[in-house]
N, CA, C and O atoms as a GROMACS GRO file, in nm:
protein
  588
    1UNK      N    1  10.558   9.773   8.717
    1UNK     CA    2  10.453   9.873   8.709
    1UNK      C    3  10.411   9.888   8.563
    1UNK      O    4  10.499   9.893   8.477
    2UNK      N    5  10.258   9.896   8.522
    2UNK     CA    6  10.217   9.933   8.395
    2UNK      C    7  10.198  10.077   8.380
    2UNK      O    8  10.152  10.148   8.470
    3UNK      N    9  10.221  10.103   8.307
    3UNK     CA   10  10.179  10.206   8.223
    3UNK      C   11  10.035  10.220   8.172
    3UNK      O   12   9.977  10.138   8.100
    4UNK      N   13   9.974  10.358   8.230
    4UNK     CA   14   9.806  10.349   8.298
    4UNK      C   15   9.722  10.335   8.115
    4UNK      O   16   9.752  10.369   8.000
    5UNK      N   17   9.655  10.295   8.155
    5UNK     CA   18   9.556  10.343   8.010
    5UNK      C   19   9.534  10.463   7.954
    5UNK      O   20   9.473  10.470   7.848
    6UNK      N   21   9.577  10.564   8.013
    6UNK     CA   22   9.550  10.682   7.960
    6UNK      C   23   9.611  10.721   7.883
    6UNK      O   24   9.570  10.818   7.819
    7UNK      N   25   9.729  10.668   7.857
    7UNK     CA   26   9.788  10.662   7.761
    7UNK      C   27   9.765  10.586   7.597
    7UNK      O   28   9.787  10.650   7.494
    8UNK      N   29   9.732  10.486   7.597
    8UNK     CA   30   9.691  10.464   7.472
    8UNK      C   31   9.515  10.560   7.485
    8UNK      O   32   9.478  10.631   7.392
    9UNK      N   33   9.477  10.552   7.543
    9UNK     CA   34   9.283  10.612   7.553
    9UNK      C   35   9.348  10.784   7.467
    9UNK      O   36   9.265  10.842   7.397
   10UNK      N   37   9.466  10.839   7.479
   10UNK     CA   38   9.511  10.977   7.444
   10UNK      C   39   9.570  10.982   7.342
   10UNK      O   40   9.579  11.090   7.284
   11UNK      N   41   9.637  10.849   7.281
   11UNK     CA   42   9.639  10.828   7.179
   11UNK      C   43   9.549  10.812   7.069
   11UNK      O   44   9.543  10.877   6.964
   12UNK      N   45   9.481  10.718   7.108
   12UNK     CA   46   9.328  10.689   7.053
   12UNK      C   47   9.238  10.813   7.025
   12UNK      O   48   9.181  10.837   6.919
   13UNK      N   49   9.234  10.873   7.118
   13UNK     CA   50   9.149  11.066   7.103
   13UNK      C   51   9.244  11.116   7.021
   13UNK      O   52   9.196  11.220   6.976
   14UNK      N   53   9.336  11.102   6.984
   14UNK     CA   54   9.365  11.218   6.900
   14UNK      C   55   9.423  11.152   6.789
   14UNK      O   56   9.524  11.209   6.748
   15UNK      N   57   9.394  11.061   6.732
   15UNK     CA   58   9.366  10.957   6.604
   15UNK      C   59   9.235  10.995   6.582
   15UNK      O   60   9.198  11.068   6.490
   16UNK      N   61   9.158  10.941   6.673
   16UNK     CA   62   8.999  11.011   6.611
   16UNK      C   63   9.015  11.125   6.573
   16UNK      O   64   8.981  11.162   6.461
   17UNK      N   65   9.068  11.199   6.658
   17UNK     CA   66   9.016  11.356   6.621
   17UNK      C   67   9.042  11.404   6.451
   17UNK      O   68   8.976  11.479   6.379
   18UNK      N   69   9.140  11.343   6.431
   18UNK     CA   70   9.199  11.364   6.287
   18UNK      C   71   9.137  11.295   6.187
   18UNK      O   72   9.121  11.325   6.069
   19UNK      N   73   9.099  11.187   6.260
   19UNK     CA   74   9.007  11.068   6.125
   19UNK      C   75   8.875  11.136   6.133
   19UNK      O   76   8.809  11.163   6.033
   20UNK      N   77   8.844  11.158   6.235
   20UNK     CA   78   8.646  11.232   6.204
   20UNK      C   79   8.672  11.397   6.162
   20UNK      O   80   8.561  11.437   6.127
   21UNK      N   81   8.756  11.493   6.154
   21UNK     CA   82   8.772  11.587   6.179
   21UNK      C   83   8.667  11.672   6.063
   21UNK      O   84   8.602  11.773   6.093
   22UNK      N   85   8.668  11.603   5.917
   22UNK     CA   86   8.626  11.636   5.854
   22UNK      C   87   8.444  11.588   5.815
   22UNK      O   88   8.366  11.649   5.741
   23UNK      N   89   8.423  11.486   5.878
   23UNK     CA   90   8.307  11.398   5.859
   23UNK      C   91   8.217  11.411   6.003
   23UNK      O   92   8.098  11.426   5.977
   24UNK      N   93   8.245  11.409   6.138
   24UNK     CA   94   8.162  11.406   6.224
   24UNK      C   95   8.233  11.557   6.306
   24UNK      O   96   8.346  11.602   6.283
   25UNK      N   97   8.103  11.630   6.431
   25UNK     CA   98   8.166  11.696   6.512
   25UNK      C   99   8.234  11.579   6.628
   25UNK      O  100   8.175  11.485   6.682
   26UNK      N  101   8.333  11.610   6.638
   26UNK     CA  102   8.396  11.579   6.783
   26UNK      C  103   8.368  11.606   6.872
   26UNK      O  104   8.400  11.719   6.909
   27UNK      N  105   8.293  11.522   6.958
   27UNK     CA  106   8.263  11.555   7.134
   27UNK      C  107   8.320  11.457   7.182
   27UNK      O  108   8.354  11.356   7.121
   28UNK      N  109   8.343  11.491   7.351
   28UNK     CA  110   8.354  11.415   7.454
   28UNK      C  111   8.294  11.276   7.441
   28UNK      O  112   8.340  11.168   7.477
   29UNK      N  113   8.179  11.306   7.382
   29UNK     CA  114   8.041  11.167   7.427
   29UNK      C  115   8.088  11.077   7.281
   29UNK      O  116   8.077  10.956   7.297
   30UNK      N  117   8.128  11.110   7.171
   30UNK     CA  118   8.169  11.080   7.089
   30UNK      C  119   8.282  10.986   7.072
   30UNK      O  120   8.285  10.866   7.042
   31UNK      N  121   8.356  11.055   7.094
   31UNK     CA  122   8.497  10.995   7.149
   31UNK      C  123   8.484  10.928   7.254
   31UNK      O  124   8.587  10.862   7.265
   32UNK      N  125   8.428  10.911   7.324
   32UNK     CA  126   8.394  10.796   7.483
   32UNK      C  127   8.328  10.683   7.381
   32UNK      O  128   8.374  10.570   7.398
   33UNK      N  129   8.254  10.693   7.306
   33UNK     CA  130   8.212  10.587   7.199
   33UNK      C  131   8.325  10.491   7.172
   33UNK      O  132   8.344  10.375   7.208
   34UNK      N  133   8.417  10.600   7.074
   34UNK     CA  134   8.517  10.506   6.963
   34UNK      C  135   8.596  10.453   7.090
   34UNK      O  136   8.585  10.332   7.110
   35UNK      N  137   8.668  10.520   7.172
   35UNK     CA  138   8.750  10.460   7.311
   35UNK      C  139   8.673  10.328   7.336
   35UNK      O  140   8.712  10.222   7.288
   36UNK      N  141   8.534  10.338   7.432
   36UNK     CA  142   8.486  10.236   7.444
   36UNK      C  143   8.480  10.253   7.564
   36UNK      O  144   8.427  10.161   7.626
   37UNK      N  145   8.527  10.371   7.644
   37UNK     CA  146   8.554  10.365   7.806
   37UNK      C  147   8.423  10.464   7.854
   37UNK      O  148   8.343  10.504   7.769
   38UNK      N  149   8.413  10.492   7.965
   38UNK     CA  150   8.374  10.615   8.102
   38UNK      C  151   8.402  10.729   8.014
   38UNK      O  152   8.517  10.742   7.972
   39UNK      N  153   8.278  10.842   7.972
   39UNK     CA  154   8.266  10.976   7.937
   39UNK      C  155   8.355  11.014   8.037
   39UNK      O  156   8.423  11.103   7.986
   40UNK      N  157   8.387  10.998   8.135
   40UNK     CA  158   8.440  11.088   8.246
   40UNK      C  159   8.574  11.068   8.216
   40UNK      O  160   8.642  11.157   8.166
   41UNK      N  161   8.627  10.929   8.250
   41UNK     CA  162   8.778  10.902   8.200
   41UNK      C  163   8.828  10.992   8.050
   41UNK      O  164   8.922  11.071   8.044
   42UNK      N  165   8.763  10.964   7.969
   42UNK     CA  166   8.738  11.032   7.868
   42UNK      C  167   8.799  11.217   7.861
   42UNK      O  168   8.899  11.269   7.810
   43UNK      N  169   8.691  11.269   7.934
   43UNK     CA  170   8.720  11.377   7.943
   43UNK      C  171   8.815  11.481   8.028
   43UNK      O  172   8.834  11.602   8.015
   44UNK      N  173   8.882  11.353   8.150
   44UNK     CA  174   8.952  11.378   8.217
   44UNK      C  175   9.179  11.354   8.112
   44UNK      O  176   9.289  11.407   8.119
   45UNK      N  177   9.109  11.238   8.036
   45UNK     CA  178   9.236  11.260   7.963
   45UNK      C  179   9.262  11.364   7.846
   45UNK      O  180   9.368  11.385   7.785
   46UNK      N  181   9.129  11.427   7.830
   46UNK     CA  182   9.128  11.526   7.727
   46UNK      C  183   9.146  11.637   7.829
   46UNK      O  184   9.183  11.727   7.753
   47UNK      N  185   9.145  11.682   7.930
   47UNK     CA  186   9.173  11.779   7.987
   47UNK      C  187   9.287  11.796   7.993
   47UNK      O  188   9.333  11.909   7.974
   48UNK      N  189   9.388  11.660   8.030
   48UNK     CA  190   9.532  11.686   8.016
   48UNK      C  191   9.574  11.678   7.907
   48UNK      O  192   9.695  11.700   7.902
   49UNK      N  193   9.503  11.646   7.771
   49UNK     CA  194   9.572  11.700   7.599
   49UNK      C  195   9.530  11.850   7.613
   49UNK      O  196   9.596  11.918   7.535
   50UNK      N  197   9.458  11.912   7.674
   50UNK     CA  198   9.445  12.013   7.628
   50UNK      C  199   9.515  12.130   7.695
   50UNK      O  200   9.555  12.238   7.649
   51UNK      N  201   9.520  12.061   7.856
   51UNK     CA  202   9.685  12.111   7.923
   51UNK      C  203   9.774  12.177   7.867
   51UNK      O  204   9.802  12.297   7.865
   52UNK      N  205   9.835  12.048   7.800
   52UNK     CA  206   9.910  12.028   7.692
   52UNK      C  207  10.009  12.073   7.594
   52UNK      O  208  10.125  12.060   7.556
   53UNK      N  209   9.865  12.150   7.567
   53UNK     CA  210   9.860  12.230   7.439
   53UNK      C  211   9.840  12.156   7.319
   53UNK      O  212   9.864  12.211   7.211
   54UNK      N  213   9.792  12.015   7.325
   54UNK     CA  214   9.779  11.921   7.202
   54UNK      C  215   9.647  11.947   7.164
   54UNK      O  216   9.640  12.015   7.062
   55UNK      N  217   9.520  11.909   7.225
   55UNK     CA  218   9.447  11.981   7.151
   55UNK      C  219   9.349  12.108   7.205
   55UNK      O  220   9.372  12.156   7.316
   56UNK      N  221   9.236  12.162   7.119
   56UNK     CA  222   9.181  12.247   7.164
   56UNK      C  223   9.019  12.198   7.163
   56UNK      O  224   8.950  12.131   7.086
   57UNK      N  225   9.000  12.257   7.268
   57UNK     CA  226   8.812  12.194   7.353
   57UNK      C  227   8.732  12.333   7.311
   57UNK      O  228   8.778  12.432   7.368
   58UNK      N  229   8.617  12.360   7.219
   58UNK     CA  230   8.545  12.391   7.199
   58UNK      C  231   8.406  12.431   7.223
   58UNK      O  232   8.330  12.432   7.126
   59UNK      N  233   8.361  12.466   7.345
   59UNK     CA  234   8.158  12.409   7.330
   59UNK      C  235   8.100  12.501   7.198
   59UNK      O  236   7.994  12.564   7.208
   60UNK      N  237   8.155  12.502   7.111
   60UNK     CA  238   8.070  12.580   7.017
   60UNK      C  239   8.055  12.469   6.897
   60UNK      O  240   8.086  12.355   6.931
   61UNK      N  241   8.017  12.484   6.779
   61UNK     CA  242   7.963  12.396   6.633
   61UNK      C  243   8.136  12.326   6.604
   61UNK      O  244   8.160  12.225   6.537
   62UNK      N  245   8.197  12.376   6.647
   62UNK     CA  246   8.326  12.288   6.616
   62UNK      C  247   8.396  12.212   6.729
   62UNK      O  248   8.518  12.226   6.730
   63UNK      N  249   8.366  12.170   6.782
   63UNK     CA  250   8.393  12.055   6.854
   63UNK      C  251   8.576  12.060   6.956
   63UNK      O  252   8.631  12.148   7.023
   64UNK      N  253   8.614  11.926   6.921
   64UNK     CA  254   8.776  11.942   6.938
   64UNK      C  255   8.798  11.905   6.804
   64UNK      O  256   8.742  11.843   6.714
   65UNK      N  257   8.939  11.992   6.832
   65UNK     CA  258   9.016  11.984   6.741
   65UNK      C  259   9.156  11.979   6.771
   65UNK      O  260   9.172  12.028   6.883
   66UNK      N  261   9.269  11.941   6.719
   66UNK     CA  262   9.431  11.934   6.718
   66UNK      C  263   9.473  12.097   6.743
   66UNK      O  264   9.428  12.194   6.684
   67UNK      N  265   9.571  12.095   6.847
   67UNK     CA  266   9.634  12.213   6.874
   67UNK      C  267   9.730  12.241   6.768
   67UNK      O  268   9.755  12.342   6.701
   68UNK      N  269   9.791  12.083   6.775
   68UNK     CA  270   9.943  12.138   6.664
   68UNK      C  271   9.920  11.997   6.554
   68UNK      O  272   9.832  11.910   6.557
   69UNK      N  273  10.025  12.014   6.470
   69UNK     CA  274   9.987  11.932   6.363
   69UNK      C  275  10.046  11.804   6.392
   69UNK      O  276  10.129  11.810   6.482
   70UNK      N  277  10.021  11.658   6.329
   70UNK     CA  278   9.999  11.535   6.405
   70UNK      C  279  10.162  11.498   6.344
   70UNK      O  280  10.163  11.380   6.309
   71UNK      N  281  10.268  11.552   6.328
   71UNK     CA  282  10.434  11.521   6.267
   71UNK      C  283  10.472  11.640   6.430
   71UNK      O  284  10.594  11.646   6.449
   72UNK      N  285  10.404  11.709   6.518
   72UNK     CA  286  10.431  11.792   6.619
   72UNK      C  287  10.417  11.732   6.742
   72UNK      O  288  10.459  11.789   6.843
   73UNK      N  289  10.357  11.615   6.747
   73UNK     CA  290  10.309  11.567   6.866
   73UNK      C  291  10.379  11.409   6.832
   73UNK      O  292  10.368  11.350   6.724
   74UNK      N  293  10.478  11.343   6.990
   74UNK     CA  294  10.502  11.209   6.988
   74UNK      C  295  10.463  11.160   7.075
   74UNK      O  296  10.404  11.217   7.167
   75UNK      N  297  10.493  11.005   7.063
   75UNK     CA  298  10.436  10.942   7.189
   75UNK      C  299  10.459  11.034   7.310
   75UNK      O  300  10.366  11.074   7.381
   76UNK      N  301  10.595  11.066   7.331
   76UNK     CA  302  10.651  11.109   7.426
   76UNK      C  303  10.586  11.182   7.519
   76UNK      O  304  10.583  11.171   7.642
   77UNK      N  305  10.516  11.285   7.415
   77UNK     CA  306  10.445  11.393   7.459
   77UNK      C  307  10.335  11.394   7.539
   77UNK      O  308  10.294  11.456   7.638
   78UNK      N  309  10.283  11.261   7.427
   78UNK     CA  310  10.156  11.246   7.491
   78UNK      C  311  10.107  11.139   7.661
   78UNK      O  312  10.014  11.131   7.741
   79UNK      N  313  10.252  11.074   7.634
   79UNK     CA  314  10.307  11.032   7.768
   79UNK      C  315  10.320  11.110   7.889
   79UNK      O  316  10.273  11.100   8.002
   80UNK      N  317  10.390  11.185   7.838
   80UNK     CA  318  10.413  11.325   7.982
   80UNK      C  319  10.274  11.401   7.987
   80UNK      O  320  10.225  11.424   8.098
   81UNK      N  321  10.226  11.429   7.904
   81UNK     CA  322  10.050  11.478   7.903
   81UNK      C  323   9.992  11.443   8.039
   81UNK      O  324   9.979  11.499   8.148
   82UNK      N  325   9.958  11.302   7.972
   82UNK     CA  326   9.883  11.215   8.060
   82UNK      C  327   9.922  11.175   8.226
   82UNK      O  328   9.854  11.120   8.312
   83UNK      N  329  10.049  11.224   8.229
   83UNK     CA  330  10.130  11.170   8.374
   83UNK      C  331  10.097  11.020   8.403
   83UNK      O  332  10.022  10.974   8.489
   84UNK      N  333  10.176  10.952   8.304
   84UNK     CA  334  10.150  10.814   8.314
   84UNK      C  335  10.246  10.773   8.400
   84UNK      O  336  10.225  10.658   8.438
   85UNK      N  337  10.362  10.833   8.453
   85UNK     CA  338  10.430  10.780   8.529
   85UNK      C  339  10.489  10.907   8.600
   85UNK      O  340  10.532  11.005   8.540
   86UNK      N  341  10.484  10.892   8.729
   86UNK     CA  342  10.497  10.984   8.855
   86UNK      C  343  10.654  11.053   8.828
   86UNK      O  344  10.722  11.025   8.729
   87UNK      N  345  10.693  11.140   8.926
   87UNK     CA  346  10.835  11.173   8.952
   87UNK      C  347  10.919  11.061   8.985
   87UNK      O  348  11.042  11.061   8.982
   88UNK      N  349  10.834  10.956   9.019
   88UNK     CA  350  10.935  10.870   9.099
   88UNK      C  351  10.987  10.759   8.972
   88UNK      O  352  11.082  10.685   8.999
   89UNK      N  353  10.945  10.753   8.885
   89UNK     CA  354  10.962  10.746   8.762
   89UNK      C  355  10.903  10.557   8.675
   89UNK      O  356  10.833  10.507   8.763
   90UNK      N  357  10.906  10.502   8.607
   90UNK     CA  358  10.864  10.379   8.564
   90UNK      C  359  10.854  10.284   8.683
   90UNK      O  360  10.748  10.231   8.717
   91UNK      N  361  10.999  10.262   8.760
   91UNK     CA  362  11.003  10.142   8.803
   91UNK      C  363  10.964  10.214   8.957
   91UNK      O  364  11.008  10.321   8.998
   92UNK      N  365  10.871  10.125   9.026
   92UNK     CA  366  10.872  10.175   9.178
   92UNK      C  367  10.941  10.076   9.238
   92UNK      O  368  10.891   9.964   9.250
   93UNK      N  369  11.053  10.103   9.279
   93UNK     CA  370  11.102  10.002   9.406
   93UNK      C  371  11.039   9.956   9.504
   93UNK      O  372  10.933  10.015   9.527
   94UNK      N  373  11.067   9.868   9.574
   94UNK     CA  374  10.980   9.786   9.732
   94UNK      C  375  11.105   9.938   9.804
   94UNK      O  376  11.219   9.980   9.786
   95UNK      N  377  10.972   9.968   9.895
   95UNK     CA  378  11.006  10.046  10.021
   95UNK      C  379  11.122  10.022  10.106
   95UNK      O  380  11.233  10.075  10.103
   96UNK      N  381  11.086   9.953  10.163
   96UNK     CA  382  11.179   9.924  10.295
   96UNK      C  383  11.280   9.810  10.294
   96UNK      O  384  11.267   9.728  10.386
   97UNK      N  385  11.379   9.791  10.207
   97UNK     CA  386  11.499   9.680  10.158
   97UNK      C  387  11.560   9.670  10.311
   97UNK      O  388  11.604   9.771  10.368
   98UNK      N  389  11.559   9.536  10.375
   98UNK     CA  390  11.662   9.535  10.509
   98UNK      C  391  11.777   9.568  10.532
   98UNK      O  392  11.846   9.466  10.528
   99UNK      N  393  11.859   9.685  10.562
   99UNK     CA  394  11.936   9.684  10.579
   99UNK      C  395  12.015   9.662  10.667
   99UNK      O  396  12.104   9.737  10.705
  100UNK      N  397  11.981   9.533  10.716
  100UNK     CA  398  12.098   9.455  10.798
  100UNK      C  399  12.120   9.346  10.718
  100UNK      O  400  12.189   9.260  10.773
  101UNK      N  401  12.072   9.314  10.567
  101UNK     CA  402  12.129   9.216  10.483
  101UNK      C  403  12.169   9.278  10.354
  101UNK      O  404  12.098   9.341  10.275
  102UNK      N  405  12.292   9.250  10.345
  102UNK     CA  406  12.372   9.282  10.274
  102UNK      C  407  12.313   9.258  10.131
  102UNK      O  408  12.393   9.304  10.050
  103UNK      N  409  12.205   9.205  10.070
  103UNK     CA  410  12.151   9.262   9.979
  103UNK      C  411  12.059   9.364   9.945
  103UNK      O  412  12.034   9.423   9.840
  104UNK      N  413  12.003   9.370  10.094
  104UNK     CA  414  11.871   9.485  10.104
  104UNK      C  415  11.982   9.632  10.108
  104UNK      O  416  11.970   9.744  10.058
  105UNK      N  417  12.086   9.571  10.188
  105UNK     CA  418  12.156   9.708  10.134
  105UNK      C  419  12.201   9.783  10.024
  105UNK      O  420  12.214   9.906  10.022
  106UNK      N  421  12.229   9.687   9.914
  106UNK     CA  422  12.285   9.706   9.826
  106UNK      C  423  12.180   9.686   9.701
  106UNK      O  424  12.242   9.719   9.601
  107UNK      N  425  12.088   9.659   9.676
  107UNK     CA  426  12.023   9.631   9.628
  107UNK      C  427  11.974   9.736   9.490
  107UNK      O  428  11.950   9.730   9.369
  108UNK      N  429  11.978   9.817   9.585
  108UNK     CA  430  11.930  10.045   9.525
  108UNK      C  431  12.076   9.989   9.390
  108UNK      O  432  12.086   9.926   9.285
  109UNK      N  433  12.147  10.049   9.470
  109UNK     CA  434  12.310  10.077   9.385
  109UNK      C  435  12.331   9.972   9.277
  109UNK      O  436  12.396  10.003   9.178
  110UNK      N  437  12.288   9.869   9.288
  110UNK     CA  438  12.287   9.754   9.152
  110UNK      C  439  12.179   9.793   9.063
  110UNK      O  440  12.187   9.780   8.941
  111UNK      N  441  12.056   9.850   9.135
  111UNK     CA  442  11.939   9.848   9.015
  111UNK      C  443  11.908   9.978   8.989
  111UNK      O  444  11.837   9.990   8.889
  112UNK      N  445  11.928  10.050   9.027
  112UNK     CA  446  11.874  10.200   8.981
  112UNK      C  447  11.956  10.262   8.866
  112UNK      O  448  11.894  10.347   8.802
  113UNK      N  449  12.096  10.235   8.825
  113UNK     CA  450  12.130  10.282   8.733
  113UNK      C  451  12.066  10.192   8.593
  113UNK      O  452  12.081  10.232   8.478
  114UNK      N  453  12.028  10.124   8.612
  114UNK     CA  454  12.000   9.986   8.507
  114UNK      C  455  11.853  10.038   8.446
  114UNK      O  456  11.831  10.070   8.329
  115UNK      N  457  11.757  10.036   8.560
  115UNK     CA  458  11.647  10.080   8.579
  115UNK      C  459  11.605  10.221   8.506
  115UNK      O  460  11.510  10.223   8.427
  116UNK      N  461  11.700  10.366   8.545
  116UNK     CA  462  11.691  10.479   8.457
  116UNK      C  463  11.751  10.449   8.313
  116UNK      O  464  11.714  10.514   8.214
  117UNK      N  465  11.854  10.338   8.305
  117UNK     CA  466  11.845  10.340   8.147
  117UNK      C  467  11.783  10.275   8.055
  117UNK      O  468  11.804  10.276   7.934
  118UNK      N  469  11.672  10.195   8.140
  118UNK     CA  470  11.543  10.105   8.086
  118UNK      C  471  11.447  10.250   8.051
  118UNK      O  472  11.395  10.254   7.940
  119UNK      N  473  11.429  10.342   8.126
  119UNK     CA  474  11.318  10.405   8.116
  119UNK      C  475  11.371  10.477   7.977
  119UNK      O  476  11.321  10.473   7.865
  120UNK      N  477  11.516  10.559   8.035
  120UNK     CA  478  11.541  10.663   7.949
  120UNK      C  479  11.546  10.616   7.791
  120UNK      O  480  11.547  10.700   7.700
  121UNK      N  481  11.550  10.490   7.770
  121UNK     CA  482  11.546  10.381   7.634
  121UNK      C  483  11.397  10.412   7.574
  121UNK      O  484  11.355  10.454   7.466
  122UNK      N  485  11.340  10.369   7.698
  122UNK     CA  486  11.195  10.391   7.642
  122UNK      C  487  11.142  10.519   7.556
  122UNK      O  488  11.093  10.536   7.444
  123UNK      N  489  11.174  10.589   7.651
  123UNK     CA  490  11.138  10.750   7.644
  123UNK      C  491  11.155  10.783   7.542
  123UNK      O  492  11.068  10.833   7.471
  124UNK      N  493  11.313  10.758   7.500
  124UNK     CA  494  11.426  10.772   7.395
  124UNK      C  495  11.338  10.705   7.244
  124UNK      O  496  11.325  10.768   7.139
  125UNK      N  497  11.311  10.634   7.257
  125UNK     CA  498  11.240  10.599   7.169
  125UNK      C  499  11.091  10.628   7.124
  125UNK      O  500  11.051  10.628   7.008
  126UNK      N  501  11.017  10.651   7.236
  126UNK     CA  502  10.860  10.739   7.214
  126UNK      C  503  10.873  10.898   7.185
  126UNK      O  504  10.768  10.961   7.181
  127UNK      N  505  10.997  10.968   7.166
  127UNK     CA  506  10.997  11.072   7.098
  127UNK      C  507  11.079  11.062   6.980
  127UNK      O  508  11.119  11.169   6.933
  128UNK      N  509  11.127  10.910   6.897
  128UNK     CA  510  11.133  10.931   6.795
  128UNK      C  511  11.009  10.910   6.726
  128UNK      O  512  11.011  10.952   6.610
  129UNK      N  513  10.878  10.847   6.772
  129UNK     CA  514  10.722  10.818   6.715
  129UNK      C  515  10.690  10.926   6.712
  129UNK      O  516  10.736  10.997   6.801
  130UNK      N  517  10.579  11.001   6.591
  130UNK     CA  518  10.498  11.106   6.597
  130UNK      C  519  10.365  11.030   6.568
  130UNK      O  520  10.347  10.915   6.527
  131UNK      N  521  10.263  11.146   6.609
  131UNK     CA  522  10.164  11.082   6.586
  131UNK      C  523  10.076  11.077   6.438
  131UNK      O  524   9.970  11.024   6.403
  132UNK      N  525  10.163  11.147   6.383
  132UNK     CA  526  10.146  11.152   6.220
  132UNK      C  527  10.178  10.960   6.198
  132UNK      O  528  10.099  10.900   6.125
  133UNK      N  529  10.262  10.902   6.246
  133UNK     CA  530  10.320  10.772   6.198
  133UNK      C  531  10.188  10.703   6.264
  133UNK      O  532  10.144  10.628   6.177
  134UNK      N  533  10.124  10.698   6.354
  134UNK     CA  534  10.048  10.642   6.414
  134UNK      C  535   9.910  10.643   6.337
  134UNK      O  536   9.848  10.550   6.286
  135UNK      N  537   9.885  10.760   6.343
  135UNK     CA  538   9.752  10.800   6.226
  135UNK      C  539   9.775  10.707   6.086
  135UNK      O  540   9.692  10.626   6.045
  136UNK      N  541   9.916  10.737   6.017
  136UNK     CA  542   9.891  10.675   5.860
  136UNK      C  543   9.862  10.518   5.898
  136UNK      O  544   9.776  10.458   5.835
  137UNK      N  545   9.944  10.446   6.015
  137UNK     CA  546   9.924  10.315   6.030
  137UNK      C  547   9.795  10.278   6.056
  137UNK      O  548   9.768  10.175   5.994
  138UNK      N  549   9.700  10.320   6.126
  138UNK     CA  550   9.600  10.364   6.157
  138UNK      C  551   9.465  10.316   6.055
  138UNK      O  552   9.369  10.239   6.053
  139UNK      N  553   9.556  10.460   5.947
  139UNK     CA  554   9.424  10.480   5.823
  139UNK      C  555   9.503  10.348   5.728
  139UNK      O  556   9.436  10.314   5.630
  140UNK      N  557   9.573  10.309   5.738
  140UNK     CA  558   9.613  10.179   5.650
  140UNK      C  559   9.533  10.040   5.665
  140UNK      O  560   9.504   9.949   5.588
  141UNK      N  561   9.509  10.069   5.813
  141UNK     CA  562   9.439   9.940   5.866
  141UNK      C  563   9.295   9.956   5.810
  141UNK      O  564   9.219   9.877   5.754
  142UNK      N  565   9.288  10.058   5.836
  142UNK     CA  566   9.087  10.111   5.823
  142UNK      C  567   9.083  10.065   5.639
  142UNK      O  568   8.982  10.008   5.599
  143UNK      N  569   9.171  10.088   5.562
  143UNK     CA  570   9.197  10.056   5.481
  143UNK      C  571   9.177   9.923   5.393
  143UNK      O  572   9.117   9.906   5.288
  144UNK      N  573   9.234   9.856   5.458
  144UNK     CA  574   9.268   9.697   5.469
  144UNK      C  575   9.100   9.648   5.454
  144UNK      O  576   9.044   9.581   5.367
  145UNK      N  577   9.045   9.716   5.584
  145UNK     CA  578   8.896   9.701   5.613
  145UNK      C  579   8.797   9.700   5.494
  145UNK      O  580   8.714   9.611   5.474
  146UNK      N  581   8.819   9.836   5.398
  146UNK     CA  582   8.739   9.868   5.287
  146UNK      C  583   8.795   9.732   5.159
  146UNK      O  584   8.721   9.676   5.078
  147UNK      N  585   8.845   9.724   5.166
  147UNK     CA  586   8.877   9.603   5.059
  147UNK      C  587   8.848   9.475   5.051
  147UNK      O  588   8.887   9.409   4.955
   0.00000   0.00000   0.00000
């Protein structure tokens, strides 16, 4: 199973938000630009940053803006935001394993402990990323660009 786009697209929104914050207003239609995707997709993953509590949606002269500061927010976060992956968690198993063969039976009990410590690795590791680390890498590249 992949891991949906809305996840990097929520990453991406709230990198912009910080790189234009001072130079352009931030809109929806804006940010559907730099993404590159559907205004709608768009605004449907900004509904769940703003869920959140990551950022804050505006219709007035200031646009969006960051709820909390970008060393406050990790991948992690912005992972669970987005509900990139259900209760049932990363890996979806095949349904119906035969159990009249002795591997379909057994099959669960060999892989599911293996499986939660693939995810919990993951996880484990997208809340040591903030999105402060993401941004400087970010503006390093844009960087690279000007030279």
């Amino acid at each position: 199973m992949q891991i949906t786009s809305k996840f990097t697209i929520a990453v991406h929104i709230i990198t912009a938000i910080d790189y234009f914050k001072d130079s352009e207003k931030v809109t929806s239609s804006f940010l559907a630009g730099s993404v590159g995707a559907n205004p709608v997709i768009v605004r449907n993953v900004m509904g769940n940053l703003k869920e959140s509590g990551i950022i804050d949606i505006s219709q007035g002269k200031s646009g969006i803006k960051l709820a909390k500061e970008l060393d406050e927010i990790t991948l992690f976060d912005v992972y669970k935001a987005v509900d990139c992956v259900n209760d049932e968690g990363l890996f979806h198993f095949h349904e119906n394993p035969n159990m009249d063969c002795p591997v379909g039976r057994n099959i669960h009990k060999a892989l599911d402990e293996e499986l939660f410590n693939i995810q919990s690795a993951m996880e484990n590791q997208m809340k040591s990323i903030t999105i402060a680390e993401v941004v400087k890498r970010t503006r390093r590249e844009i960087q690279k660009e000007v030279i």
